[in-house]
PDB file of C-alpha atoms and ligand atoms in Angstrom:
ATOM      1  CA  MET A  11     -83.311  14.297 106.674  1.00 91.00           C
ATOM      2  CA  LEU A  12     -83.407  11.045 104.713  1.00 96.00           C
ATOM      3  CA  LYS A  13     -82.771   8.028 106.971  1.00 98.00           C
ATOM      4  CA  LEU A  14     -80.888   4.806 106.324  1.00 98.00           C
ATOM      5  CA  GLY A  15     -82.110   1.450 107.586  1.00 98.00           C
ATOM      6  CA  VAL A  16     -79.458  -1.254 107.262  1.00 98.00           C
ATOM      7  CA  ASN A  17     -80.580  -4.817 106.591  1.00 98.00           C
ATOM      8  CA  ILE A  18     -78.259  -7.246 108.411  1.00 98.00           C
ATOM      9  CA  ASP A  19     -79.694 -10.522 107.044  1.00 98.00           C
ATOM     10  CA  HIS A  20     -76.649 -10.924 104.828  1.00 97.00           C
ATOM     11  CA  ILE A  21     -74.334 -11.074 107.857  1.00 98.00           C
ATOM     12  CA  ALA A  22     -76.416 -13.954 109.186  1.00 98.00           C
ATOM     13  CA  THR A  23     -76.355 -15.599 105.734  1.00 97.00           C
ATOM     14  CA  LEU A  24     -72.559 -15.714 105.926  1.00 97.00           C
ATOM     15  CA  ARG A  25     -72.664 -17.214 109.416  1.00 98.00           C
ATOM     16  CA  GLN A  26     -75.254 -19.833 108.410  1.00 97.00           C
ATOM     17  CA  ALA A  27     -73.152 -20.876 105.402  1.00 96.00           C
ATOM     18  CA  ARG A  28     -70.796 -22.575 107.866  1.00 96.00           C
ATOM     19  CA  LEU A  29     -73.242 -22.955 110.768  1.00 95.00           C
ATOM     20  CA  GLU A  30     -70.744 -21.034 112.887  1.00 96.00           C
ATOM     21  CA  SER A  31     -71.329 -18.506 115.661  1.00 96.00           C
ATOM     22  CA  PHE A  32     -69.703 -15.710 113.634  1.00 97.00           C
ATOM     23  CA  PRO A  33     -69.987 -13.193 112.074  1.00 98.00           C
ATOM     24  CA  ASP A  34     -72.496 -12.114 114.704  1.00 98.00           C
ATOM     25  CA  PRO A  35     -75.379 -10.041 113.264  1.00 98.00           C
ATOM     26  CA  ILE A  36     -75.923  -8.386 116.644  1.00 98.00           C
ATOM     27  CA  LYS A  37     -72.333  -7.141 116.722  1.00 98.00           C
ATOM     28  CA  ALA A  38     -72.806  -5.984 113.122  1.00 98.00           C
ATOM     29  CA  ALA A  39     -75.997  -4.139 114.070  1.00 98.00           C
ATOM     30  CA  ARG A  40     -74.135  -2.298 116.807  1.00 98.00           C
ATOM     31  CA  MET A  41     -71.429  -1.289 114.353  1.00 98.00           C
ATOM     32  CA  CYS A  42     -74.097  -0.129 111.864  1.00 98.00           C
ATOM     33  CA  GLU A  43     -75.640   2.124 114.510  1.00 98.00           C
ATOM     34  CA  ILE A  44     -72.278   3.549 115.583  1.00 98.00           C
ATOM     35  CA  SER A  45     -71.508   4.279 111.918  1.00 98.00           C
ATOM     36  CA  GLY A  46     -74.714   6.189 111.252  1.00 97.00           C
ATOM     37  CA  ALA A  47     -77.517   3.705 110.521  1.00 98.00           C
ATOM     38  CA  ASP A  48     -80.887   5.114 111.600  1.00 98.00           C
ATOM     39  CA  SER A  49     -82.480   1.707 111.979  1.00 98.00           C
ATOM     40  CA  ILE A  50     -81.696  -1.996 111.835  1.00 98.00           C
ATOM     41  CA  VAL A  51     -83.715  -4.231 109.555  1.00 98.00           C
ATOM     42  CA  CYS A  52     -83.908  -8.019 109.694  1.00 98.00           C
ATOM     43  CA  HIS A  53     -86.197 -10.608 108.169  1.00 97.00           C
ATOM     44  CA  LEU A  54     -87.187 -13.652 110.202  1.00 97.00           C
ATOM     45  CA  ARG A  55     -88.091 -16.055 107.409  1.00 95.00           C
ATOM     46  CA  LYS A  56     -90.204 -19.161 107.828  1.00 94.00           C
ATOM     47  CA  ASP A  57     -87.245 -21.296 106.661  1.00 94.00           C
ATOM     48  CA  ARG A  58     -84.831 -19.468 109.029  1.00 96.00           C
ATOM     49  CA  ARG A  59     -82.220 -19.302 106.272  1.00 94.00           C
ATOM     50  CA  HIS A  60     -80.402 -16.372 107.856  1.00 96.00           C
ATOM     51  CA  ILE A  61     -81.793 -14.603 110.949  1.00 98.00           C
ATOM     52  CA  GLN A  62     -82.680 -17.033 113.770  1.00 98.00           C
ATOM     53  CA  ASP A  63     -85.215 -16.567 116.584  1.00 98.00           C
ATOM     54  CA  LYS A  64     -82.370 -16.057 119.064  1.00 98.00           C
ATOM     55  CA  ASP A  65     -80.918 -13.271 116.887  1.00 98.00           C
ATOM     56  CA  LEU A  66     -84.227 -11.442 116.939  1.00 98.00           C
ATOM     57  CA  LEU A  67     -84.427 -11.611 120.739  1.00 98.00           C
ATOM     58  CA  ARG A  68     -80.857 -10.354 121.081  1.00 98.00           C
ATOM     59  CA  LEU A  69     -81.496  -7.572 118.555  1.00 98.00           C
ATOM     60  CA  ARG A  70     -84.570  -6.489 120.482  1.00 98.00           C
ATOM     61  CA  LYS A  71     -82.387  -6.067 123.561  1.00 98.00           C
ATOM     62  CA  SER A  72     -79.437  -4.381 121.885  1.00 98.00           C
ATOM     63  CA  VAL A  73     -80.781  -2.138 119.097  1.00 98.00           C
ATOM     64  CA  LYS A  74     -80.834   1.465 120.270  1.00 98.00           C
ATOM     65  CA  THR A  75     -82.209   3.149 117.141  1.00 98.00           C
ATOM     66  CA  LYS A  76     -85.213   1.362 115.639  1.00 98.00           C
ATOM     67  CA  LEU A  77     -85.701  -2.353 115.048  1.00 98.00           C
ATOM     68  CA  ASN A  78     -87.645  -2.982 111.858  1.00 98.00           C
ATOM     69  CA  LEU A  79     -88.721  -6.606 111.435  1.00 98.00           C
ATOM     70  CA  GLU A  80     -89.505  -7.731 107.908  1.00 98.00           C
ATOM     71  CA  MET A  81     -92.057 -10.502 108.147  1.00 97.00           C
ATOM     72  CA  SER A  82     -94.701 -12.475 106.306  1.00 96.00           C
ATOM     73  CA  THR A  83     -98.266 -12.794 107.549  1.00 97.00           C
ATOM     74  CA  ASP A  84     -97.678 -16.426 108.520  1.00 96.00           C
ATOM     75  CA  ASP A  85     -99.345 -17.179 111.891  1.00 97.00           C
ATOM     76  CA  GLU A  86     -96.173 -18.471 113.557  1.00 97.00           C
ATOM     77  CA  ILE A  87     -94.167 -15.397 112.558  1.00 98.00           C
ATOM     78  CA  VAL A  88     -96.960 -13.022 113.588  1.00 98.00           C
ATOM     79  CA  LYS A  89     -97.040 -14.669 117.041  1.00 98.00           C
ATOM     80  CA  ILE A  90     -93.280 -14.147 117.402  1.00 98.00           C
ATOM     81  CA  ALA A  91     -93.562 -10.493 116.351  1.00 98.00           C
ATOM     82  CA  LEU A  92     -96.326  -9.879 118.886  1.00 98.00           C
ATOM     83  CA  ARG A  93     -94.121 -11.378 121.597  1.00 98.00           C
ATOM     84  CA  VAL A  94     -90.859  -9.645 120.611  1.00 98.00           C
ATOM     85  CA  ARG A  95     -92.446  -6.285 119.739  1.00 98.00           C
ATOM     86  CA  PRO A  96     -90.069  -4.707 117.225  1.00 98.00           C
ATOM     87  CA  ASP A  97     -90.500  -0.940 116.861  1.00 98.00           C
ATOM     88  CA  GLN A  98     -91.734  -1.480 113.323  1.00 98.00           C
ATOM     89  CA  ALA A  99     -92.936  -4.448 111.278  1.00 98.00           C
ATOM     90  CA  THR A 100     -92.683  -4.428 107.507  1.00 98.00           C
ATOM     91  CA  LEU A 101     -94.986  -6.982 105.948  1.00 98.00           C
ATOM     92  CA  VAL A 102     -93.477  -8.663 102.894  1.00 97.00           C
ATOM     93  CA  PRO A 103     -94.512 -11.543 100.639  1.00 95.00           C
ATOM     94  CA  GLU A 104     -92.443 -14.662 101.162  1.00 88.00           C
ATOM     95  CA  LYS A 105     -91.863 -17.653  98.906  1.00 76.00           C
ATOM     96  CA  ARG A 106     -89.786 -20.627  99.983  1.00 69.00           C
ATOM     97  CA  GLN A 107     -87.769 -20.925  96.754  1.00 69.00           C
ATOM     98  CA  GLU A 108     -86.949 -17.231  96.207  1.00 70.00           C
ATOM     99  CA  LEU A 109     -83.393 -15.904  96.576  1.00 72.00           C
ATOM    100  CA  THR A 110     -84.709 -12.652  98.032  1.00 68.00           C
ATOM    101  CA  THR A 111     -88.105 -10.932  98.322  1.00 68.00           C
ATOM    102  CA  GLU A 112     -89.605 -10.876  94.830  1.00 73.00           C
ATOM    103  CA  GLY A 113     -92.054  -8.054  94.237  1.00 83.00           C
ATOM    104  CA  GLY A 114     -94.375  -6.358  96.663  1.00 94.00           C
ATOM    105  CA  LEU A 115     -97.201  -7.606  98.801  1.00 96.00           C
ATOM    106  CA  ASP A 116    -100.561  -7.952  97.026  1.00 96.00           C
ATOM    107  CA  VAL A 117    -102.569  -5.879  99.502  1.00 97.00           C
ATOM    108  CA  VAL A 118    -105.540  -5.678  97.120  1.00 97.00           C
ATOM    109  CA  LYS A 119    -105.857  -9.469  96.893  1.00 96.00           C
ATOM    110  CA  TYR A 120    -105.101 -10.325 100.529  1.00 96.00           C
ATOM    111  CA  LYS A 121    -106.724  -7.260 102.064  1.00 97.00           C
ATOM    112  CA  LYS A 122    -108.738  -9.082 104.711  1.00 97.00           C
ATOM    113  CA  ASN A 123    -105.842 -11.111 106.085  1.00 97.00           C
ATOM    114  CA  ILE A 124    -103.399  -8.199 105.934  1.00 98.00           C
ATOM    115  CA  SER A 125    -105.884  -5.960 107.689  1.00 98.00           C
ATOM    116  CA  ARG A 126    -106.203  -8.526 110.512  1.00 98.00           C
ATOM    117  CA  VAL A 127    -102.408  -8.742 110.922  1.00 98.00           C
ATOM    118  CA  VAL A 128    -101.967  -4.937 110.800  1.00 98.00           C
ATOM    119  CA  GLU A 129    -104.503  -4.536 113.591  1.00 98.00           C
ATOM    120  CA  LYS A 130    -102.884  -7.192 115.798  1.00 98.00           C
ATOM    121  CA  LEU A 131     -99.443  -5.615 115.412  1.00 98.00           C
ATOM    122  CA  GLN A 132    -100.700  -2.089 116.038  1.00 98.00           C
ATOM    123  CA  CYS A 133    -102.502  -3.248 119.192  1.00 98.00           C
ATOM    124  CA  LYS A 134     -99.037  -4.054 120.584  1.00 98.00           C
ATOM    125  CA  GLY A 135     -97.748  -0.587 119.668  1.00 98.00           C
ATOM    126  CA  ILE A 136     -95.844  -1.776 116.589  1.00 98.00           C
ATOM    127  CA  ILE A 137     -95.711   0.637 113.630  1.00 98.00           C
ATOM    128  CA  VAL A 138     -96.712  -1.153 110.428  1.00 98.00           C
ATOM    129  CA  SER A 139     -95.277  -0.685 106.970  1.00 98.00           C
ATOM    130  CA  LEU A 140     -96.315  -2.643 103.858  1.00 98.00           C
ATOM    131  CA  PHE A 141     -93.742  -3.500 101.197  1.00 98.00           C
ATOM    132  CA  ILE A 142     -95.556  -2.898  97.914  1.00 98.00           C
ATOM    133  CA  ASP A 143     -94.978  -2.227  94.223  1.00 97.00           C
ATOM    134  CA  PRO A 144     -95.373   1.426  93.156  1.00 98.00           C
ATOM    135  CA  LYS A 145     -99.011   1.037  92.044  1.00 97.00           C
ATOM    136  CA  ASN A 146    -101.876   3.296  93.086  1.00 98.00           C
ATOM    137  CA  ASN A 147    -104.289   0.440  93.800  1.00 98.00           C
ATOM    138  CA  GLN A 148    -101.793  -1.154  96.209  1.00 98.00           C
ATOM    139  CA  ILE A 149    -101.119   2.212  97.874  1.00 98.00           C
ATOM    140  CA  LYS A 150    -104.834   2.889  98.342  1.00 98.00           C
ATOM    141  CA  ALA A 151    -105.399  -0.615  99.752  1.00 98.00           C
ATOM    142  CA  SER A 152    -102.469  -0.064 102.159  1.00 98.00           C
ATOM    143  CA  GLN A 153    -104.145   3.056 103.460  1.00 98.00           C
ATOM    144  CA  GLU A 154    -107.483   1.230 103.755  1.00 98.00           C
ATOM    145  CA  VAL A 155    -105.989  -1.551 105.908  1.00 98.00           C
ATOM    146  CA  GLY A 156    -104.623   1.113 108.277  1.00 98.00           C
ATOM    147  CA  ALA A 157    -100.862   0.863 107.702  1.00 98.00           C
ATOM    148  CA  GLU A 158     -98.862   3.921 108.783  1.00 98.00           C
ATOM    149  CA  TYR A 159     -96.183   3.426 106.134  1.00 98.00           C
ATOM    150  CA  ILE A 160     -95.538   1.831 102.802  1.00 98.00           C
ATOM    151  CA  GLU A 161     -92.127   0.743 101.587  1.00 98.00           C
ATOM    152  CA  LEU A 162     -91.957   1.081  97.827  1.00 98.00           C
ATOM    153  CA  HIS A 163     -90.234  -1.807  96.094  1.00 98.00           C
ATOM    154  CA  THR A 164     -87.302  -0.388  94.121  1.00 98.00           C
ATOM    155  CA  GLY A 165     -86.094  -3.750  92.777  1.00 97.00           C
ATOM    156  CA  THR A 166     -87.547  -3.308  89.284  1.00 97.00           C
ATOM    157  CA  TYR A 167     -85.958   0.163  89.053  1.00 98.00           C
ATOM    158  CA  ALA A 168     -82.619  -1.228  90.280  1.00 97.00           C
ATOM    159  CA  ASN A 169     -82.585  -4.008  87.686  1.00 96.00           C
ATOM    160  CA  ALA A 170     -83.819  -1.901  84.746  1.00 97.00           C
ATOM    161  CA  THR A 171     -81.546  -0.276  82.179  1.00 95.00           C
ATOM    162  CA  GLY A 172     -81.872   2.613  79.695  1.00 93.00           C
ATOM    163  CA  ALA A 173     -85.324   4.024  79.038  1.00 95.00           C
ATOM    164  CA  SER A 174     -87.068   1.492  81.244  1.00 96.00           C
ATOM    165  CA  LYS A 175     -85.007   2.661  84.239  1.00 97.00           C
ATOM    166  CA  ASN A 176     -86.338   6.189  83.754  1.00 96.00           C
ATOM    167  CA  ARG A 177     -89.839   4.807  83.335  1.00 97.00           C
ATOM    168  CA  GLU A 178     -89.524   2.912  86.634  1.00 97.00           C
ATOM    169  CA  LEU A 179     -88.182   6.011  88.362  1.00 98.00           C
ATOM    170  CA  ARG A 180     -91.198   7.990  87.143  1.00 97.00           C
ATOM    171  CA  ARG A 181     -93.529   5.268  88.487  1.00 98.00           C
ATOM    172  CA  ILE A 182     -91.838   5.475  91.887  1.00 98.00           C
ATOM    173  CA  LYS A 183     -92.068   9.292  91.936  1.00 98.00           C
ATOM    174  CA  GLN A 184     -95.753   9.187  91.020  1.00 98.00           C
ATOM    175  CA  ALA A 185     -96.385   6.555  93.685  1.00 98.00           C
ATOM    176  CA  CYS A 186     -94.627   8.745  96.276  1.00 98.00           C
ATOM    177  CA  THR A 187     -96.779  11.745  95.376  1.00 98.00           C
ATOM    178  CA  TYR A 188     -99.995   9.733  95.603  1.00 98.00           C
ATOM    179  CA  ALA A 189     -99.050   8.060  98.912  1.00 98.00           C
ATOM    180  CA  HIS A 190     -98.096  11.410 100.424  1.00 98.00           C
ATOM    181  CA  LYS A 191    -101.411  12.897  99.270  1.00 98.00           C
ATOM    182  CA  ILE A 192    -103.371  10.213 101.115  1.00 98.00           C
ATOM    183  CA  ASP A 193    -101.229  10.643 104.261  1.00 97.00           C
ATOM    184  CA  LEU A 194     -99.110   7.528 104.162  1.00 98.00           C
ATOM    185  CA  GLY A 195     -95.479   7.663 105.258  1.00 98.00           C
ATOM    186  CA  VAL A 196     -93.182   6.524 102.465  1.00 98.00           C
ATOM    187  CA  ASN A 197     -90.021   4.409 102.684  1.00 98.00           C
ATOM    188  CA  ALA A 198     -88.281   2.582  99.843  1.00 98.00           C
ATOM    189  CA  GLY A 199     -85.829  -0.224  99.293  1.00 98.00           C
ATOM    190  CA  HIS A 200     -84.555  -3.311  97.538  1.00 97.00           C
ATOM    191  CA  GLY A 201     -81.620  -3.556  95.161  1.00 97.00           C
ATOM    192  CA  LEU A 202     -80.330  -0.071  95.965  1.00 98.00           C
ATOM    193  CA  ASP A 203     -76.576   0.476  95.660  1.00 97.00           C
ATOM    194  CA  TYR A 204     -74.076   3.364  95.785  1.00 97.00           C
ATOM    195  CA  ILE A 205     -74.955   4.512  92.269  1.00 95.00           C
ATOM    196  CA  ASN A 206     -78.652   3.867  91.763  1.00 96.00           C
ATOM    197  CA  VAL A 207     -79.504   5.279  95.215  1.00 97.00           C
ATOM    198  CA  GLY A 208     -79.009   8.868  93.959  1.00 95.00           C
ATOM    199  CA  PRO A 209     -82.240   9.471  92.020  1.00 96.00           C
ATOM    200  CA  ILE A 210     -84.284   7.704  94.729  1.00 97.00           C
ATOM    201  CA  ALA A 211     -82.661   9.745  97.534  1.00 96.00           C
ATOM    202  CA  ARG A 212     -83.662  12.899  95.674  1.00 94.00           C
ATOM    203  CA  ILE A 213     -87.415  12.161  95.922  1.00 96.00           C
ATOM    204  CA  PRO A 214     -88.657  14.576  98.620  1.00 93.00           C
ATOM    205  CA  VAL A 215     -91.341  12.529 100.385  1.00 96.00           C
ATOM    206  CA  ILE A 216     -89.297   9.414 101.095  1.00 98.00           C
ATOM    207  CA  GLU A 217     -88.380   9.180 104.785  1.00 98.00           C
ATOM    208  CA  GLU A 218     -86.144   6.128 104.901  1.00 98.00           C
ATOM    209  CA  LEU A 219     -84.243   3.830 102.557  1.00 98.00           C
ATOM    210  CA  ASN A 220     -83.698   0.207 103.565  1.00 98.00           C
ATOM    211  CA  ILE A 221     -80.503  -1.193 102.104  1.00 98.00           C
ATOM    212  CA  GLY A 222     -78.646  -4.430 102.779  1.00 98.00           C
ATOM    213  CA  PHE A 223     -76.835  -6.347 100.090  1.00 97.00           C
ATOM    214  CA  SER A 224     -74.771  -3.567  98.503  1.00 98.00           C
ATOM    215  CA  ILE A 225     -73.583  -2.345 101.915  1.00 98.00           C
ATOM    216  CA  VAL A 226     -72.593  -5.788 103.160  1.00 98.00           C
ATOM    217  CA  ALA A 227     -70.894  -6.563  99.811  1.00 97.00           C
ATOM    218  CA  ALA A 228     -68.898  -3.309  99.994  1.00 98.00           C
ATOM    219  CA  SER A 229     -67.938  -4.075 103.595  1.00 97.00           C
ATOM    220  CA  VAL A 230     -65.819  -7.016 102.394  1.00 97.00           C
ATOM    221  CA  PHE A 231     -63.446  -4.456 100.873  1.00 97.00           C
ATOM    222  CA  VAL A 232     -63.803  -1.344 103.035  1.00 97.00           C
ATOM    223  CA  GLY A 233     -65.220  -2.606 106.338  1.00 98.00           C
ATOM    224  CA  LEU A 234     -68.811  -2.294 107.556  1.00 98.00           C
ATOM    225  CA  GLY A 235     -68.460   1.122 109.194  1.00 98.00           C
ATOM    226  CA  GLU A 236     -66.917   2.683 106.103  1.00 97.00           C
ATOM    227  CA  ALA A 237     -69.489   1.000 103.806  1.00 98.00           C
ATOM    228  CA  ILE A 238     -72.262   2.644 105.828  1.00 98.00           C
ATOM    229  CA  ARG A 239     -70.552   6.034 105.949  1.00 97.00           C
ATOM    230  CA  GLN A 240     -70.130   5.947 102.162  1.00 97.00           C
ATOM    231  CA  MET A 241     -73.804   5.061 101.653  1.00 98.00           C
ATOM    232  CA  LYS A 242     -74.864   7.862 104.005  1.00 96.00           C
ATOM    233  CA  GLN A 243     -72.663  10.230 102.038  1.00 95.00           C
ATOM    234  CA  ALA A 244     -74.232   9.172  98.735  1.00 95.00           C
ATOM    235  CA  MET A 245     -77.666   9.744 100.265  1.00 93.00           C
ATOM    236  CA  VAL A 246     -76.874  13.000 102.083  1.00 79.00           C
ATOM    237  CA  HIS A 247     -75.455  14.553  98.950  1.00 69.00           C
ATOM    238  CA  MET A 248     -78.765  13.892  97.202  1.00 63.00           C
ATOM    239  CA  ASP A 249     -80.702  14.902 100.292  1.00 57.00           C
ATOM    240  CA  LYS A 250     -79.110  18.371 100.163  1.00 61.00           C
ATOM    241  CA  LEU A 251     -80.124  18.670  96.544  1.00 59.00           C
ATOM    242  CA  ARG A 252     -83.715  17.800  97.352  1.00 61.00           C
ATOM    243  CA  ALA A 253     -83.778  20.327 100.213  1.00 63.00           C
ATOM    244  CA  LYS A 254     -82.498  22.965  97.810  1.00 64.00           C
ATOM    245  CA  ARG A 255     -85.224  22.062  95.315  1.00 59.00           C
ATOM    246  CA  ALA A 256     -87.915  22.260  97.985  1.00 62.00           C
ATOM    247  CA  ASN A 257     -86.797  25.820  98.830  1.00 61.00           C
ATOM    248  CA  LEU A 258     -86.930  27.016  95.230  1.00 52.00           C
TER     249      LEU A 258
HETATM  250  N1  LIG B 309     -86.620  -3.891 101.863  1.00 63.68           N
HETATM  251  C1  LIG B 309     -87.222  -5.100 101.859  1.00 63.68           C
HETATM  252  C2  LIG B 309     -88.686  -5.166 102.164  1.00 63.68           C
HETATM  253  C3  LIG B 309     -86.498  -6.275 101.597  1.00 63.68           C
HETATM  254  O1  LIG B 309     -87.120  -7.469 101.585  1.00 63.68           O
HETATM  255  C4  LIG B 309     -85.103  -6.178 101.377  1.00 63.68           C
HETATM  256  C5  LIG B 309     -84.304  -7.423 101.162  1.00 63.68           C
HETATM  257  O2  LIG B 309     -84.239  -8.161 102.327  1.00 63.68           O
HETATM  258  C6  LIG B 309     -84.526  -4.897 101.402  1.00 63.68           C
HETATM  259  C7  LIG B 309     -85.303  -3.769 101.616  1.00 63.68           C
HETATM  260  C8  LIG B 309     -83.062  -4.696 101.163  1.00 63.68           C
HETATM  261  O3  LIG B 309     -82.735  -5.130  99.878  1.00 63.68           O
HETATM  262  P1  LIG B 309     -81.219  -5.252  99.445  1.00 63.68           P
HETATM  263  O4  LIG B 309     -80.605  -6.317 100.301  1.00 63.68           O
HETATM  264  O5  LIG B 309     -81.305  -5.619  97.993  1.00 63.68           O
HETATM  265  O6  LIG B 309     -80.587  -3.922  99.679  1.00 63.68           O
END
């Protein structure tokens, strides 16, 4: 069954906009879990623009499903991850000026450093996933550095229109097939919403989708619990279709 990881950074972004103590991302995480989220995702950025160190510690104590920490390979952040021990770490590229993560990690180029970080995290029992573009050379390099999972970057697909959207979808499907063939677990995320999630949710090998912005945006109108239930519904509907296809 396809899983949903909910990224709660955007709750912390709202809190930080007024430097208040609310809305509390930990309370939000609890509500996400009660409403059907299979994991909680947060990104401790070097500039601490949303999630703070204290949030991460509190999340570690309160998350009952799976805590997935998005993180760069920066030494300070790696040290924190080794101390806090999330269930999973997803390595992402990070640039100070970006609005959100832009593109996947270049595992081919930074193979040596990534390999070192993967090993350190795994030594502490942390499952490692690498957020990469749907390219075979990046998938192969991810396997070579020993990651258990990749998370395919769906941002280009989400932003594309017309024929290029179909082209991007084909690239993602091909990437899934290749990753599965070389025994990597496959997750996906970035820019997914209630409409564009359908074709991605239908790809059989994907285990988990990580979604944040569209859910938190919808929660302004329908509440967080309902926003999650609606996303699960959109995914489950497609999940049934993919199960049906697999049985044909
Ligand atoms: N996966 C990764 C690796 C991300 O960096 C993000 C954004 O924080 C997401 C998934 C979720 O993206 P969105 O907020 O666009 O749903």
